[in-house]
Amino acid sequence: MRSDPSMFMYRPLGGGRYLATEHTQSPWDPAMQHLGPVTALIVHELGTSELPLARLVVEIFGPVPLAEVEVATSVLRDGKRVQCLGASVSSGGREYVRATAWRIREANTPPTTVAGPPPLPAGPTPPPGESWLTSGFGYGRAMDWRFAAGSPDETGPATVWGRSRAVLVEGEEPTPLERLAVLADSGNGVSHALDFATHVFVNVDLTISLFRAPEGEWMCLGAETVIGPAGRGLVRTRLFDRAGEVGVATQTLFVAPR
């Protein structure tokens, strides 16, 4: 099933500028964006290359407003075998996100054995309208969630498949890498270790490291959150497509009582 072209997260305005829609809305503040769509938009602006993306580090300087945004990219280190790119996301003249991306050339290498994919449940879980994940905010409603382990309404580790029902950019079908990027920041939310009603636990960064390119529409997170004794936490997420594991994502958390 392809994404619904009538639903889109961003409307292109030209020159790296986009208008964010309700389908990017964050669970923390209805006037802000979830970092998943923002990360995927960075991947979109970096474009495709003969050197596939192997690592993306996203630094979050502040919550991105649900408004017009501009993505600027640059080449930080060019090369035939490896390349480092930079990206910046701004709105209203303020920079909210900065990212670096490493691309590595493809070559024939003997792959090691990795984990196969977790089972993909046949139907959506939870049913629409029965969880904070699908009823509480725009990004949650824009995704098709299927939990193979854990629950969106309980604390603890979780394994969840996701597929965006909305296209990333109006008029364009998302690439598999964009589909993975739009989901990767959700490790914190699906495996939360504290109650949303009593604590804030937001990530200040997101790192995605890939040992092969993702394929297809469905992507999976095997996520676990750990909270330290002094206001910090860490989310460790294994990333899968339907052929098996493709890499990992990590998020550093700021944790505080509400």
Coordinates of C-alpha atoms in Angstrom, one line a residue:
M1 CA 0.0 0.0 0.0
R2 CA 1.4 3.4 -1.0
S3 CA 1.1 6.5 1.1
D4 CA -2.0 8.7 0.5
P5 CA -0.9 11.5 -1.8
S6 CA -3.7 13.7 -0.4
M7 CA -2.0 13.6 3.0
F8 CA 1.4 15.3 3.1
M9 CA 3.7 16.5 5.9
Y10 CA 5.2 19.4 3.9
R11 CA 4.2 21.6 1.1
P12 CA 7.2 22.7 -1.0
L13 CA 7.6 26.4 -1.5
G14 CA 10.8 26.4 -3.5
G15 CA 14.4 27.2 -2.6
G16 CA 14.6 24.7 0.3
R17 CA 11.5 26.2 1.9
Y18 CA 8.5 24.1 3.1
L19 CA 5.3 24.7 4.9
A20 CA 4.7 22.1 7.6
T21 CA 1.2 20.6 8.0
E22 CA -0.7 19.1 10.9
H23 CA 0.8 15.7 10.1
T24 CA 4.1 16.8 11.6
Q25 CA 2.6 17.8 14.9
S26 CA 4.5 16.9 18.1
P27 CA 3.0 15.2 21.2
W28 CA 4.6 17.7 23.5
D29 CA 3.2 20.9 22.0
P30 CA 0.6 21.2 19.2
A31 CA 2.4 24.3 17.9
M32 CA 5.6 22.3 17.4
Q33 CA 6.8 19.6 15.0
H34 CA 7.9 16.0 15.8
L35 CA 11.5 15.5 14.9
G36 CA 10.7 12.5 12.7
P37 CA 9.3 14.5 9.8
V38 CA 12.1 17.2 10.3
T39 CA 14.8 14.5 10.1
A40 CA 13.2 13.0 7.0
L41 CA 13.0 16.4 5.4
I42 CA 16.8 16.8 6.0
V43 CA 17.3 13.5 4.2
H44 CA 15.1 14.7 1.4
E45 CA 17.1 17.9 0.9
L46 CA 20.4 16.1 1.0
G47 CA 19.2 14.1 -2.0
T48 CA 20.5 10.9 -3.5
S49 CA 24.0 10.1 -4.5
E50 CA 26.3 7.3 -5.7
L51 CA 27.6 7.4 -2.1
P52 CA 24.7 6.2 0.1
L53 CA 24.0 7.7 3.5
A54 CA 25.7 5.7 6.3
R55 CA 25.3 8.0 9.3
L56 CA 23.2 11.0 10.2
V57 CA 23.6 13.1 13.4
V58 CA 20.9 15.6 14.2
E59 CA 21.4 18.2 16.9
I60 CA 18.3 19.8 18.3
F61 CA 18.7 23.4 19.4
G62 CA 14.9 23.9 20.1
P63 CA 11.5 22.5 19.1
V64 CA 10.8 23.3 15.5
P65 CA 7.6 25.4 15.1
L66 CA 4.7 24.1 13.0
A67 CA 5.2 26.8 10.4
E68 CA 7.3 27.5 7.3
V69 CA 10.8 26.1 7.6
E70 CA 14.0 26.4 5.4
V71 CA 16.5 23.6 5.0
A72 CA 20.0 24.7 3.9
T73 CA 22.7 22.1 3.0
S74 CA 26.4 22.2 2.3
V75 CA 29.3 19.9 1.5
L76 CA 31.7 19.8 4.5
R77 CA 34.1 17.2 3.1
D78 CA 34.0 16.0 -0.4
G79 CA 35.6 12.8 -1.8
K80 CA 35.1 9.9 -4.1
R81 CA 34.9 7.3 -1.3
V82 CA 33.5 9.2 1.6
Q83 CA 31.7 12.5 1.9
C84 CA 30.4 14.6 4.8
L85 CA 27.4 16.9 4.4
G86 CA 25.9 19.5 6.6
A87 CA 22.3 20.7 7.0
S88 CA 20.5 23.4 8.9
V89 CA 16.8 23.8 9.6
S90 CA 15.5 27.3 10.4
S91 CA 12.2 29.1 10.8
G92 CA 11.6 32.8 11.2
G93 CA 15.3 33.5 11.0
R94 CA 16.2 31.2 13.9
E95 CA 18.2 27.9 13.5
Y96 CA 16.4 25.0 15.3
V97 CA 18.3 22.0 14.0
R98 CA 21.7 21.3 12.7
A99 CA 22.8 18.0 11.2
T100 CA 25.9 16.2 9.7
A101 CA 25.7 13.3 7.4
W102 CA 28.4 10.8 6.2
R103 CA 28.1 9.1 2.9
I104 CA 30.2 6.0 2.1
R105 CA 30.8 4.5 -1.4
E106 CA 29.4 1.1 -2.2
A107 CA 31.7 -1.9 -2.7
N108 CA 31.3 -5.7 -2.7
T109 CA 32.0 -6.8 0.9
P110 CA 31.2 -10.1 2.6
P111 CA 28.2 -9.4 4.9
T112 CA 28.0 -10.8 8.4
T113 CA 24.9 -12.5 9.7
V114 CA 22.4 -10.1 11.3
A115 CA 19.0 -10.4 13.0
G116 CA 16.0 -11.1 10.9
P117 CA 13.0 -8.9 11.1
P118 CA 10.5 -9.1 14.0
P119 CA 7.0 -10.3 12.9
L120 CA 4.8 -7.7 11.3
P121 CA 1.3 -7.9 12.9
A122 CA -1.5 -8.2 10.4
G123 CA -3.6 -5.3 11.7
P124 CA -3.0 -1.9 13.1
T125 CA -2.2 -1.7 16.8
P126 CA -3.6 0.1 18.7
P127 CA -6.9 0.6 16.8
P128 CA -7.4 4.2 15.6
G129 CA -8.7 6.5 18.4
E130 CA -7.8 4.2 21.3
S131 CA -4.4 5.4 22.3
W132 CA -2.4 8.6 22.8
L133 CA -0.3 7.5 19.9
T134 CA -3.0 7.7 17.3
S135 CA -5.4 10.2 18.8
G136 CA -3.3 12.8 20.6
F137 CA -1.2 14.5 17.9
G138 CA -0.9 14.9 14.1
Y139 CA 2.3 12.9 13.5
G140 CA 0.9 9.9 15.6
R141 CA -2.3 9.9 13.5
A142 CA -0.3 10.1 10.2
M143 CA 1.5 6.8 10.9
D144 CA 0.2 3.3 10.7
W145 CA 1.6 1.6 13.9
R146 CA 1.8 -2.1 14.6
F147 CA 3.3 -3.3 17.9
A148 CA 5.0 -6.6 17.8
A149 CA 6.0 -6.3 21.5
G150 CA 5.2 -3.8 24.2
S151 CA 2.4 -1.2 24.2
P152 CA 2.1 2.5 23.4
D153 CA 0.2 3.0 26.7
E154 CA 2.6 1.1 29.0
T155 CA 6.2 1.9 30.0
G156 CA 9.1 -0.4 28.9
P157 CA 10.8 -1.7 25.8
A158 CA 8.8 -2.0 22.6
T159 CA 9.1 -3.4 19.1
V160 CA 6.9 -1.5 16.7
W161 CA 6.5 -1.4 12.9
G162 CA 5.6 1.9 11.3
R163 CA 4.6 3.2 7.9
S164 CA 3.7 6.8 7.1
R165 CA 0.2 7.1 5.6
A166 CA 1.1 10.6 4.6
V167 CA 3.7 11.4 1.9
L168 CA 6.7 13.5 3.2
V169 CA 6.6 16.2 0.5
E170 CA 3.5 17.0 -1.4
G171 CA 3.5 15.4 -4.9
E172 CA 6.4 13.0 -4.1
E173 CA 6.5 9.4 -3.0
P174 CA 8.9 9.0 0.0
T175 CA 12.1 7.0 -0.5
P176 CA 12.8 4.0 1.8
L177 CA 15.5 6.1 3.6
E178 CA 13.0 9.0 4.1
R179 CA 10.6 6.4 5.5
L180 CA 13.1 5.2 8.0
A181 CA 14.1 8.7 9.0
V182 CA 10.5 9.7 9.7
L183 CA 10.2 6.8 12.1
A184 CA 13.6 6.6 13.8
D185 CA 13.0 9.5 16.3
S186 CA 10.0 7.6 17.7
G187 CA 12.2 5.2 19.8
N188 CA 11.8 7.5 22.8
G189 CA 8.0 7.7 22.5
V190 CA 7.2 4.0 22.0
S191 CA 9.6 2.7 24.7
H192 CA 9.1 5.5 27.3
A193 CA 10.3 4.6 30.8
L194 CA 8.3 7.3 32.6
D195 CA 4.7 8.5 32.5
F196 CA 4.0 11.3 30.0
A197 CA 1.6 12.9 32.6
T198 CA 4.3 13.2 35.2
H199 CA 7.6 13.7 33.4
V200 CA 9.2 15.4 30.4
F201 CA 11.7 13.3 28.5
V202 CA 12.8 14.9 25.3
N203 CA 15.8 14.1 23.2
V204 CA 18.5 16.7 22.4
D205 CA 19.8 14.7 19.5
L206 CA 19.3 11.7 17.2
T207 CA 22.0 9.6 15.6
I208 CA 21.2 7.1 12.9
S209 CA 23.9 4.6 11.8
L210 CA 23.3 2.2 8.9
F211 CA 25.3 -0.7 7.6
R212 CA 23.0 -1.2 4.6
A213 CA 20.3 0.8 2.8
P214 CA 16.7 0.2 3.9
E215 CA 14.1 -1.1 1.5
G216 CA 10.4 -0.9 1.2
E217 CA 7.6 1.0 3.1
W218 CA 7.5 -0.7 6.5
M219 CA 10.2 0.0 9.0
C220 CA 10.6 -1.3 12.5
L221 CA 12.0 0.0 15.8
G222 CA 13.3 -2.3 18.6
A223 CA 13.6 0.4 21.2
E224 CA 14.6 0.5 24.9
T225 CA 14.9 3.6 27.1
V226 CA 17.1 3.8 30.2
I227 CA 16.9 6.7 32.7
G228 CA 19.9 7.7 34.9
P229 CA 19.8 9.1 38.4
A230 CA 20.6 12.7 37.5
G231 CA 18.2 14.0 34.8
R232 CA 19.5 12.2 31.7
G233 CA 18.4 9.2 29.7
L234 CA 19.4 7.2 26.7
V235 CA 17.3 5.5 24.0
R236 CA 18.9 2.6 22.1
T237 CA 16.9 1.5 19.0
R238 CA 17.6 -1.3 16.5
L239 CA 16.4 -0.5 13.0
F240 CA 14.8 -3.1 10.7
D241 CA 13.1 -3.3 7.3
R242 CA 11.2 -6.4 6.2
A243 CA 14.5 -8.1 5.1
G244 CA 16.1 -7.7 8.6
E245 CA 18.3 -5.4 10.6
V246 CA 19.7 -2.3 8.9
G247 CA 21.3 -0.3 11.7
V248 CA 20.8 1.5 15.0
A249 CA 19.6 4.8 16.3
T250 CA 20.4 6.5 19.6
Q251 CA 18.8 9.5 21.4
T252 CA 20.2 11.4 24.5
L253 CA 17.3 12.6 26.7
F254 CA 16.7 15.5 29.0
V255 CA 14.5 14.3 31.8
A256 CA 12.6 16.3 34.4
P257 CA 9.3 16.3 36.4
R258 CA 6.5 18.3 34.9

